[in-house]
Coordinates of C-alpha atoms and ligand atoms in Angstrom, one line a residue:
M279 CA 9.9 -38.4 68.0
S280 CA 12.3 -38.6 65.0
K281 CA 15.1 -41.2 64.9
V282 CA 18.7 -40.4 64.0
L283 CA 21.3 -43.0 63.2
V284 CA 24.9 -42.1 63.7
S285 CA 27.0 -44.6 61.9
D286 CA 30.6 -43.2 62.3
P287 CA 32.3 -41.8 65.4
I288 CA 31.0 -38.3 66.1
D289 CA 31.9 -36.0 68.9
Q290 CA 29.4 -36.0 71.9
A291 CA 28.6 -32.3 71.3
G292 CA 26.8 -33.4 68.1
I293 CA 24.9 -36.2 69.8
D294 CA 23.7 -33.8 72.5
I295 CA 22.3 -31.4 69.9
L296 CA 20.5 -34.3 68.0
S297 CA 19.1 -35.6 71.3
Q298 CA 17.1 -32.3 71.8
V299 CA 14.8 -33.4 69.0
A300 CA 15.3 -37.1 68.3
T301 CA 16.1 -40.5 69.6
V302 CA 19.8 -41.0 68.7
D303 CA 21.3 -44.5 68.0
V304 CA 25.1 -44.6 67.6
K305 CA 26.0 -47.8 65.7
T306 CA 29.5 -47.6 64.2
G307 CA 31.3 -50.2 62.1
L308 CA 28.1 -51.6 60.5
K309 CA 28.5 -53.8 57.4
P310 CA 26.6 -52.5 54.3
A311 CA 24.0 -55.3 54.7
E312 CA 23.5 -54.4 58.3
L313 CA 23.0 -50.7 57.6
K314 CA 20.6 -51.6 54.8
E315 CA 18.5 -53.7 57.1
I316 CA 18.0 -51.0 59.8
I317 CA 18.1 -47.7 57.8
G318 CA 14.4 -47.9 57.1
E319 CA 13.6 -46.9 60.7
Y320 CA 15.5 -43.6 60.6
D321 CA 14.6 -40.0 59.7
A322 CA 18.2 -38.9 59.5
L323 CA 21.7 -40.5 59.1
M324 CA 24.9 -38.8 60.3
I325 CA 28.2 -40.1 58.9
R326 CA 31.9 -39.4 58.3
S327 CA 34.0 -41.0 55.6
G328 CA 33.6 -44.5 57.0
T329 CA 30.0 -45.1 55.8
R330 CA 29.3 -45.6 52.1
V331 CA 25.8 -44.3 51.5
T332 CA 25.0 -46.0 48.2
Q333 CA 21.9 -46.0 46.1
E334 CA 20.9 -49.3 47.7
I335 CA 21.2 -47.8 51.2
I336 CA 19.3 -44.6 50.2
E337 CA 16.5 -46.6 48.6
A338 CA 16.2 -48.7 51.7
G339 CA 16.0 -45.5 53.8
T340 CA 12.3 -44.9 53.1
Q341 CA 11.9 -42.5 56.0
L342 CA 15.1 -40.6 55.4
K343 CA 14.9 -36.8 55.3
I344 CA 18.5 -35.8 55.7
I345 CA 22.0 -37.2 55.5
G346 CA 24.6 -35.2 57.4
R347 CA 28.3 -35.6 56.5
A348 CA 30.3 -34.4 59.5
G349 CA 33.2 -33.2 57.3
V350 CA 33.8 -31.9 53.8
G351 CA 33.9 -34.6 51.1
V352 CA 30.6 -36.1 50.1
D353 CA 32.1 -38.5 47.6
N354 CA 30.9 -41.4 49.8
V355 CA 27.3 -40.4 49.4
D356 CA 25.3 -41.0 46.2
V357 CA 24.1 -37.4 46.1
P358 CA 22.1 -37.6 42.8
T359 CA 20.0 -40.5 44.3
A360 CA 19.4 -38.6 47.5
T361 CA 18.3 -35.6 45.5
R362 CA 16.0 -37.6 43.4
R363 CA 14.4 -39.0 46.5
G364 CA 14.1 -35.5 48.1
I365 CA 16.7 -36.2 50.8
V366 CA 18.8 -33.2 51.9
V367 CA 22.5 -33.9 52.0
V368 CA 24.5 -31.4 54.3
N369 CA 28.1 -31.2 55.1
S370 CA 30.5 -28.9 57.2
P371 CA 32.5 -27.0 54.6
E372 CA 34.8 -25.3 57.0
G373 CA 34.8 -27.2 60.3
N374 CA 37.9 -29.2 59.5
T375 CA 39.8 -26.9 57.2
I376 CA 42.5 -26.0 59.7
A377 CA 42.9 -29.7 60.8
A378 CA 43.4 -30.9 57.2
A379 CA 45.8 -28.1 56.3
E380 CA 47.9 -28.7 59.4
H381 CA 48.0 -32.5 58.7
A382 CA 49.4 -31.8 55.2
L383 CA 52.0 -29.4 56.7
A384 CA 52.9 -32.0 59.3
M385 CA 53.3 -34.6 56.6
M386 CA 55.6 -32.2 54.7
L387 CA 57.9 -31.6 57.7
A388 CA 57.8 -35.3 58.8
L389 CA 58.8 -36.4 55.4
S390 CA 61.6 -33.8 55.2
R391 CA 63.0 -34.9 58.6
H392 CA 62.2 -38.6 58.6
I393 CA 60.4 -38.2 61.9
P394 CA 58.3 -41.4 61.9
D395 CA 61.3 -43.7 61.1
A396 CA 63.7 -41.8 63.4
N397 CA 61.2 -42.1 66.2
A398 CA 60.7 -45.8 65.6
S399 CA 64.5 -46.4 65.6
V400 CA 65.0 -44.6 69.0
K401 CA 62.1 -46.6 70.4
R402 CA 63.8 -49.8 69.2
G403 CA 66.8 -48.8 71.3
A404 CA 69.0 -47.4 68.6
W405 CA 70.8 -44.0 68.5
D406 CA 71.4 -43.6 64.8
R407 CA 72.0 -39.9 63.8
N408 CA 73.4 -40.6 60.4
S409 CA 70.5 -42.4 58.6
F410 CA 68.1 -39.5 59.1
I411 CA 69.8 -36.4 57.6
G412 CA 66.9 -34.3 56.4
A413 CA 66.1 -31.3 54.1
E414 CA 64.9 -27.8 55.0
V415 CA 61.7 -26.5 53.6
Y416 CA 63.0 -22.9 53.9
K417 CA 63.4 -21.3 50.4
K418 CA 62.1 -24.4 48.8
T419 CA 59.2 -24.4 46.3
L420 CA 55.8 -25.7 47.4
G421 CA 53.4 -26.5 44.6
I422 CA 49.7 -26.4 45.8
V423 CA 47.2 -28.2 43.6
G424 CA 43.8 -26.7 44.5
L425 CA 43.8 -23.3 46.1
G426 CA 40.5 -23.6 48.0
K427 CA 39.9 -23.4 51.7
I428 CA 42.5 -26.0 52.8
G429 CA 45.1 -25.1 50.0
S430 CA 44.9 -21.4 51.0
H431 CA 45.6 -22.1 54.7
V432 CA 48.5 -24.4 53.7
A433 CA 49.8 -21.5 51.6
A434 CA 49.6 -19.0 54.4
V435 CA 51.6 -21.2 56.8
A436 CA 54.1 -22.3 54.2
K437 CA 54.8 -18.7 53.3
A438 CA 55.6 -17.9 56.9
M439 CA 58.1 -20.8 56.8
G440 CA 59.9 -19.0 54.0
M441 CA 58.7 -21.2 51.1
K442 CA 58.1 -20.0 47.5
L443 CA 54.6 -20.8 46.5
L444 CA 53.3 -22.0 43.1
A445 CA 49.6 -23.0 42.7
Y446 CA 47.6 -24.8 40.1
D447 CA 43.8 -24.2 40.2
P448 CA 42.0 -23.4 36.9
F449 CA 39.1 -21.9 38.8
I450 CA 40.9 -19.3 40.9
S451 CA 41.7 -15.8 39.6
N452 CA 45.3 -14.4 39.5
E453 CA 44.1 -11.6 41.8
R454 CA 43.0 -14.1 44.5
A455 CA 46.2 -16.2 44.1
E456 CA 48.3 -13.0 44.5
Q457 CA 46.4 -12.1 47.7
I458 CA 47.4 -15.5 49.1
G459 CA 51.0 -15.0 47.9
C460 CA 50.9 -17.7 45.3
Q461 CA 51.9 -17.6 41.7
L462 CA 49.4 -19.4 39.5
V463 CA 51.0 -21.7 37.0
E464 CA 50.0 -24.5 34.7
M465 CA 50.2 -28.0 36.2
D466 CA 53.2 -29.1 34.2
L467 CA 55.3 -26.2 35.3
L468 CA 54.3 -26.8 38.9
F469 CA 55.3 -30.5 38.7
Q470 CA 58.6 -29.6 37.1
Q471 CA 59.6 -26.9 39.6
A472 CA 58.2 -27.8 42.9
D473 CA 60.3 -29.4 45.7
Y474 CA 57.1 -30.3 47.5
I475 CA 53.6 -30.9 46.0
T476 CA 50.5 -30.9 48.0
L477 CA 47.0 -31.8 46.7
H478 CA 43.9 -30.0 47.9
I479 CA 41.3 -30.8 45.3
P480 CA 38.0 -32.7 45.4
K481 CA 37.8 -36.2 43.8
T482 CA 35.8 -35.8 40.5
P483 CA 36.0 -37.7 37.2
E484 CA 38.5 -35.0 36.0
T485 CA 40.8 -35.4 39.1
T486 CA 40.7 -39.2 39.3
H487 CA 44.3 -40.4 38.6
L488 CA 45.3 -36.8 37.8
I489 CA 48.6 -37.8 39.2
N490 CA 49.9 -40.8 37.3
A491 CA 53.2 -42.2 35.8
V492 CA 53.3 -39.3 33.3
T493 CA 52.9 -36.5 35.8
L494 CA 55.2 -38.2 38.3
A495 CA 57.9 -38.4 35.6
K496 CA 57.8 -34.6 35.4
M497 CA 58.8 -34.2 39.1
K498 CA 62.4 -33.6 40.2
P499 CA 64.1 -36.7 41.7
T500 CA 64.5 -34.7 44.9
A501 CA 60.8 -33.7 45.1
R502 CA 58.1 -35.1 47.4
I503 CA 54.3 -35.3 47.1
I504 CA 51.6 -35.1 49.8
N505 CA 48.0 -36.2 49.4
C506 CA 45.7 -35.3 52.2
A507 CA 42.7 -34.7 49.8
R508 CA 41.2 -37.9 48.4
G509 CA 42.4 -41.4 47.6
G510 CA 42.3 -42.1 43.8
I511 CA 43.6 -38.7 42.8
I512 CA 47.1 -40.3 42.7
E513 CA 47.4 -43.6 40.9
E514 CA 48.9 -45.6 43.8
T515 CA 50.8 -48.3 41.8
A516 CA 52.5 -45.6 39.7
L517 CA 53.4 -43.7 42.8
A518 CA 54.9 -46.8 44.6
A519 CA 56.9 -47.6 41.4
A520 CA 58.2 -44.0 41.2
V521 CA 59.3 -43.9 44.8
K522 CA 60.9 -47.4 44.6
A523 CA 62.8 -46.5 41.5
G524 CA 64.1 -43.2 43.1
K525 CA 62.3 -41.1 40.4
I526 CA 61.0 -39.0 43.2
A527 CA 62.3 -38.6 46.8
G528 CA 59.1 -39.5 48.7
A529 CA 55.4 -39.2 49.4
A530 CA 53.1 -38.8 52.3
L531 CA 49.5 -40.2 52.0
D532 CA 46.6 -39.8 54.3
V533 CA 43.9 -41.0 51.9
F534 CA 43.8 -44.1 49.6
E535 CA 42.0 -45.5 46.6
S536 CA 40.3 -48.0 48.9
E537 CA 39.9 -47.4 52.6
P538 CA 40.9 -49.1 54.9
L539 CA 44.1 -49.7 52.9
G540 CA 44.5 -53.4 52.0
E541 CA 47.4 -55.2 50.5
S542 CA 49.6 -52.5 48.8
D543 CA 53.1 -51.9 47.5
L544 CA 53.0 -48.7 49.4
R545 CA 53.4 -50.6 52.7
S546 CA 56.7 -52.2 51.7
L547 CA 58.5 -48.9 51.1
G548 CA 60.9 -47.4 53.6
K549 CA 61.4 -44.0 55.2
E550 CA 60.7 -42.1 51.9
I551 CA 57.0 -42.8 52.3
I552 CA 54.7 -41.9 55.2
L553 CA 51.1 -43.4 55.5
T554 CA 48.4 -42.2 57.9
P555 CA 44.9 -43.7 58.2
H556 CA 42.8 -40.8 56.9
L557 CA 43.6 -38.5 59.9
G558 CA 43.3 -35.1 58.2
A559 CA 40.2 -34.1 60.1
S560 CA 41.0 -36.0 63.3
T561 CA 41.6 -33.2 65.8
T562 CA 39.5 -32.6 68.9
E563 CA 38.8 -29.1 67.6
A564 CA 37.7 -30.2 64.1
Q565 CA 35.6 -33.0 65.4
V566 CA 33.7 -30.6 67.8
N567 CA 33.3 -28.1 64.9
V568 CA 31.9 -30.6 62.3
A569 CA 29.7 -32.4 64.8
I570 CA 28.0 -29.2 66.0
D571 CA 27.8 -27.8 62.5
V572 CA 26.1 -30.9 61.0
A573 CA 24.0 -31.9 64.1
E574 CA 22.5 -28.4 64.1
Q575 CA 21.5 -28.7 60.5
I576 CA 20.0 -32.2 61.1
R577 CA 18.0 -30.7 64.0
D578 CA 16.8 -27.8 61.9
V579 CA 15.7 -30.0 59.0
L580 CA 13.8 -32.3 61.3
L581 CA 12.1 -29.3 62.7
G582 CA 11.1 -28.2 59.2
L583 CA 13.7 -25.4 58.9
P584 CA 16.2 -24.9 56.0
A585 CA 19.8 -26.2 56.3
R586 CA 22.6 -23.7 55.9
S587 CA 25.1 -26.0 54.0
A588 CA 23.0 -28.2 51.9
V589 CA 24.9 -29.6 49.0
N590 CA 21.9 -30.6 47.0
I591 CA 18.9 -28.3 47.5
P592 CA 18.4 -24.5 47.3
G593 CA 18.1 -22.7 50.5
L594 CA 15.2 -20.5 49.2
G595 CA 11.6 -20.4 50.2
P596 CA 9.4 -22.7 48.1
D597 CA 7.1 -19.8 46.9
V598 CA 10.0 -17.7 45.5
L599 CA 11.5 -20.8 44.0
E600 CA 8.4 -21.9 42.2
E601 CA 7.9 -18.5 40.6
L602 CA 11.5 -18.1 39.5
K603 CA 12.3 -21.7 38.7
P604 CA 12.5 -21.4 34.9
Y605 CA 14.6 -18.2 35.2
M606 CA 16.9 -19.9 37.8
Q607 CA 17.6 -22.6 35.2
L608 CA 18.2 -19.8 32.6
A609 CA 20.6 -18.1 34.9
E610 CA 22.5 -21.3 35.7
T611 CA 22.9 -22.2 32.1
L612 CA 24.1 -18.7 31.1
G613 CA 26.5 -18.7 34.1
N614 CA 28.0 -22.1 33.1
L615 CA 28.2 -20.9 29.4
V616 CA 29.9 -17.6 30.1
G617 CA 32.3 -19.1 32.6
Q618 CA 33.5 -21.5 30.0
L619 CA 33.7 -18.8 27.2
A620 CA 35.7 -16.6 29.6
G621 CA 38.2 -19.4 30.3
G622 CA 37.3 -20.5 33.9
R623 CA 39.5 -18.2 35.9
V624 CA 36.9 -15.5 36.2
E625 CA 37.7 -12.3 38.0
L626 CA 34.6 -10.2 37.3
L627 CA 31.0 -11.1 36.6
N628 CA 28.5 -8.4 35.4
V629 CA 24.9 -9.5 35.9
R630 CA 22.3 -7.3 34.2
L631 CA 18.6 -8.1 35.0
Q632 CA 16.5 -6.7 32.2
G633 CA 12.8 -6.0 31.7
E634 CA 10.5 -7.7 34.2
L635 CA 13.5 -9.3 35.9
A636 CA 14.7 -5.9 37.2
T637 CA 12.9 -6.3 40.5
N638 CA 14.3 -6.9 43.9
K639 CA 12.7 -10.3 44.0
S640 CA 15.1 -11.4 41.3
Q641 CA 18.1 -11.4 43.6
P642 CA 18.2 -15.3 43.5
L643 CA 19.0 -15.1 39.8
V644 CA 22.4 -13.5 40.7
V645 CA 23.1 -16.5 43.0
A646 CA 21.9 -18.9 40.3
S647 CA 24.3 -17.2 37.7
L648 CA 27.2 -17.7 40.2
K649 CA 26.1 -21.3 40.8
G650 CA 26.3 -21.9 37.0
L651 CA 29.6 -20.0 36.8
L652 CA 31.2 -22.2 39.5
Y653 CA 29.8 -25.5 38.3
Q654 CA 32.9 -26.4 36.3
A655 CA 35.1 -25.9 39.4
L656 CA 32.9 -27.4 42.1
R657 CA 30.3 -29.6 40.4
E658 CA 27.5 -30.7 42.7
R659 CA 29.2 -29.1 45.7
V660 CA 28.1 -25.6 44.6
N661 CA 24.6 -24.8 45.5
Y662 CA 22.3 -21.8 46.0
V663 CA 23.4 -21.6 49.6
N664 CA 27.1 -21.5 49.1
A665 CA 27.5 -20.0 45.6
S666 CA 28.0 -16.4 46.7
I667 CA 30.5 -17.3 49.4
E668 CA 32.4 -19.6 47.1
A669 CA 32.6 -16.8 44.5
K670 CA 33.8 -14.3 47.1
E671 CA 36.5 -16.7 48.3
R672 CA 37.7 -17.1 44.7
G673 CA 38.0 -13.4 44.3
I674 CA 35.2 -13.1 41.8
R675 CA 33.8 -9.5 41.8
V676 CA 30.1 -9.4 41.0
I677 CA 28.4 -6.2 39.6
E678 CA 24.7 -6.3 39.5
T679 CA 22.6 -3.9 37.4
R680 CA 18.9 -3.6 36.8
D681 CA 17.4 -2.2 33.6
A682 CA 13.7 -2.2 33.6
S683 CA 13.3 -1.3 30.0
A684 CA 12.2 -4.5 28.2
R685 CA 14.1 -5.4 25.1
D686 CA 12.8 -8.1 22.7
Y687 CA 11.6 -10.2 25.6
A688 CA 9.5 -9.4 28.7
G689 CA 12.5 -10.4 30.9
S690 CA 16.0 -11.3 29.9
L691 CA 19.3 -11.8 31.7
H692 CA 22.7 -10.6 30.4
L693 CA 26.0 -11.9 31.9
E694 CA 29.4 -10.7 31.1
A695 CA 32.5 -12.4 32.5
T696 CA 36.2 -11.5 32.4
G697 CA 38.5 -14.4 32.8
S698 CA 41.7 -15.9 31.4
L699 CA 40.3 -15.9 27.8
G700 CA 39.2 -12.3 28.0
T701 CA 35.7 -10.7 28.4
H702 CA 32.7 -12.6 26.9
S703 CA 29.0 -12.0 27.3
V704 CA 25.8 -14.0 26.8
T705 CA 22.1 -13.0 27.0
G706 CA 19.2 -15.3 27.4
A707 CA 15.4 -15.2 27.7
L708 CA 12.5 -17.6 28.1
L709 CA 10.3 -18.5 25.2
G710 CA 6.7 -19.3 26.2
D711 CA 7.7 -18.9 29.9
K712 CA 9.7 -22.1 29.9
E713 CA 12.1 -22.7 27.0
I714 CA 15.5 -21.2 27.4
H715 CA 16.9 -19.3 24.4
L716 CA 20.3 -17.7 23.9
T717 CA 19.6 -14.4 22.4
D718 CA 23.0 -12.8 22.2
V719 CA 26.7 -14.0 22.3
D720 CA 29.4 -11.3 22.6
G721 CA 27.0 -8.7 21.3
F722 CA 25.9 -10.7 18.3
P723 CA 22.2 -11.4 18.1
I724 CA 21.3 -15.1 17.8
N725 CA 18.3 -17.2 18.8
V726 CA 19.1 -20.8 19.7
P727 CA 18.2 -23.1 22.6
P728 CA 21.3 -24.2 24.5
S729 CA 22.4 -27.8 24.1
K730 CA 24.8 -30.1 26.0
Y731 CA 27.7 -29.7 23.5
M732 CA 28.1 -26.4 21.7
L733 CA 30.6 -24.8 19.4
F734 CA 30.9 -21.0 18.9
T735 CA 33.0 -19.3 16.3
L736 CA 33.9 -15.7 15.7
H737 CA 34.4 -15.2 12.0
R738 CA 34.1 -12.8 9.1
D739 CA 30.7 -12.9 7.4
M740 CA 31.7 -14.0 3.9
P741 CA 30.5 -16.6 1.4
G742 CA 31.7 -20.2 1.8
I743 CA 32.7 -20.2 5.4
I744 CA 29.7 -22.2 6.7
G745 CA 30.3 -24.9 4.1
K746 CA 34.0 -25.1 5.0
L747 CA 33.3 -25.5 8.7
G748 CA 30.6 -28.1 8.0
S749 CA 33.0 -30.2 5.9
L750 CA 35.7 -29.9 8.5
L751 CA 33.4 -31.1 11.3
G752 CA 32.1 -33.8 9.0
S753 CA 35.7 -35.0 8.3
F754 CA 36.0 -35.5 12.1
N755 CA 32.6 -37.3 12.2
V756 CA 31.0 -34.5 14.3
N757 CA 27.3 -34.3 13.7
I758 CA 25.7 -30.8 13.7
A759 CA 22.2 -30.7 15.3
S760 CA 21.6 -27.0 14.6
M761 CA 23.4 -24.0 13.5
Q762 CA 22.8 -20.2 13.5
V763 CA 24.8 -17.2 12.5
G764 CA 24.5 -13.8 14.2
R765 CA 25.9 -10.7 12.7
K766 CA 25.6 -6.9 13.2
I767 CA 26.4 -5.8 9.7
V768 CA 26.5 -7.6 6.4
R769 CA 30.1 -8.9 5.6
G770 CA 31.3 -7.7 9.0
D771 CA 32.2 -9.8 12.0
A772 CA 29.8 -12.6 12.9
V773 CA 29.2 -15.3 15.5
M774 CA 28.2 -18.9 14.7
A775 CA 26.5 -21.0 17.3
L776 CA 26.4 -24.8 16.6
S777 CA 24.7 -27.5 18.7
I778 CA 26.6 -30.7 18.2
D779 CA 25.7 -34.3 19.1
D780 CA 29.0 -35.3 20.8
P781 CA 32.0 -33.5 22.4
L782 CA 34.5 -32.1 19.9
P783 CA 37.4 -34.5 19.4
D784 CA 40.9 -33.3 20.6
G785 CA 42.8 -31.0 18.2
I786 CA 39.8 -29.9 16.1
L787 CA 39.6 -26.4 17.6
A788 CA 43.0 -25.6 16.2
E789 CA 42.0 -26.9 12.8
I790 CA 38.8 -24.7 12.9
T791 CA 40.8 -21.5 13.6
K792 CA 42.9 -22.3 10.5
V793 CA 39.9 -21.9 8.2
P794 CA 40.4 -18.6 6.5
G795 CA 38.0 -16.0 8.0
I796 CA 37.5 -17.8 11.3
R797 CA 39.2 -15.8 14.1
D798 CA 38.4 -17.8 17.1
A799 CA 36.5 -20.9 18.2
F800 CA 35.2 -22.1 21.6
T801 CA 33.5 -25.3 22.7
V802 CA 31.4 -25.7 25.8
T803 CA 29.6 -28.5 27.6
L804 CA 26.5 -27.5 29.4
Ligands
LIG157 N1 42.2 -35.9 54.7 C1 41.1 -35.5 55.3 O1 40.8 -36.0 56.3 C2 40.4 -34.4 54.7 C3 40.3 -34.2 53.3 N2 39.6 -33.2 52.8 C4 39.6 -33.1 51.3 O2 40.4 -31.9 50.9 C5 39.9 -31.5 49.6 C6 39.9 -30.0 49.6 O3 38.9 -29.5 50.5 P1 38.6 -27.9 50.6 O4 39.9 -27.1 50.5 O5 37.7 -27.7 51.7 O6 37.7 -27.7 49.2 P2 37.5 -26.3 48.4 O7 36.3 -26.6 47.6 O8 37.6 -25.1 49.3 O9 38.8 -26.3 47.4 C7 39.0 -27.2 46.4 C8 39.7 -26.4 45.3 O10 40.0 -27.3 44.2 C9 39.9 -26.6 43.0 N3 39.8 -27.5 41.9 C10 38.7 -28.2 41.5 N4 39.0 -29.0 40.4 C11 40.3 -28.8 40.2 C12 41.2 -29.4 39.2 N5 40.8 -30.3 38.3 N6 42.5 -29.0 39.3 C13 42.9 -28.1 40.2 N7 42.1 -27.5 41.1 C14 40.8 -27.9 41.1 C15 38.7 -25.7 43.2 O11 38.7 -24.6 42.3 C16 38.8 -25.3 44.6 O12 39.5 -24.0 44.7 C17 38.6 -32.2 49.4 O13 38.8 -33.3 48.5 C18 38.2 -32.7 50.7 O14 37.4 -33.8 50.6 C19 39.0 -32.2 53.5 C20 39.0 -32.3 54.9 C21 39.7 -33.4 55.6
LIG158 O1 36.0 -34.0 55.6 C1 36.6 -34.7 54.8 O2 36.5 -34.6 53.6 C2 37.4 -35.8 55.3 O3 38.1 -36.4 54.5 C3 37.4 -36.2 56.7 O4 37.0 -37.5 56.9 P1 36.6 -38.1 58.3 O5 35.4 -37.3 58.7 O6 37.7 -37.9 59.2 O7 36.2 -39.5 58.0

């Protein structure tokens, strides 16, 4: 019989499901060394945010087949190491959405009415009605950073309370934001105008310390900020200093850079700050939901069945995958590329499967294109299982067409995306069955393999332009690995695709578009 270790508190409903197929040991509060010592005995590990599943732990887990996170965030799991070792990582993307959203809303109201401190003062025996004059949220502006599952529910409730809603989410379409009743704005404007700011984004390299002394300085002195997403998105020392100096009116935090929270300036602040010990998902309902959701997936994987919310493996049959693998990679690369060219906030994706790809078996390529398209927004959390649902939730319309007539290649894939930078298209094919080639960008024929850092220009085909661009890049110490021009007619419009060795330095795109003849320039990281 399989063995499952549950190393954080999980609802009994989950334990009951696991017990149908495995021996279950519940051992919470283990130190890393203790976990490392015993993990080798187990086929599955079930956790919440309390257990750090590091590379060391995963490598010691020689029998591990699956790690189940009974919640959303998998930032405490070394997913790349698990993937390399063939261990499935699953989570419960929706089980605690309502609990986390309600906690953020509770924090907003508690901050506005000083409920924790007023309660403590009555319990101390006082009857002080003057120290706790509050503020109403009605007709105030709520700025939501991250309009995903939790952010959207916060929006719906806040709207019903009469709040005006602003949102910042570079990966959500205007159409989707409007449906939720939010106005999408840039982050600076949100910070300047909001009376309350609530964060609902994942912790990624881009969002770490997204809120720092500079962003806090943009807030109104009467504004308050709430973080029920992840510790480390707000720089805690900068926040404590801003609250202490009265630069902002207050903050409510459920999550911290290091948990449990140790010595911290945050603890010494008064009623303007509320701290809770990572309670966002701690409702009876959410704990039952996530425990069942994840335990069912662990049970299924131990029985050799696929998992429905795997964050690191495709939920497709191995035979289909093997055949389509190189094309899946092509579709992901093209999706990632066209998403960046279209500016991220994509509303419409046209997928055209051409030549031998125009068969019904190629449906996974549409999913792979969406996975690529959403990669910039969701990173490793988007997978073949959730890409279509995530796209739908973001209001991305997908139109799929099949054209069996082969063009220059036996099979090719054409993607056209409409986003905040307009409509852009890319086509790609495989060379020698394996090597990915871009064969067309915005209707201009090219033939280049994609590379990690790329620069595209739209320019007039005229003498001297390539030299000028080369010298400009040289003056910024940018090394060109390869370059190709695609044009439809001589001396008409043309596209240049350059592979470069490093990311483009800040400010250079603006310089490039100043070169006479160059109309536009885009850079992408693949
Ligand atoms: N305090 C707690 O106990 C809980 C915390 N969480 C945390 O809440 C957060 C949100 O969860 P969900 O709404 O389920 O995730 P989600 O994936 O549905 O939504 C996240 C949104 O953030 C957006 N986003 C990504 N990068 C961004 C950036 N740089 N700037 C602005 N927006 C960006 C994405 O486009 C997406 O719409 C996660 O960090 C999760 O770990 C979730 C449950 C409980
Ligand atoms: O689901 C999440 O991302 C959470 O942050 C909840 O964490 P928890 O399961 O309560 O330790």
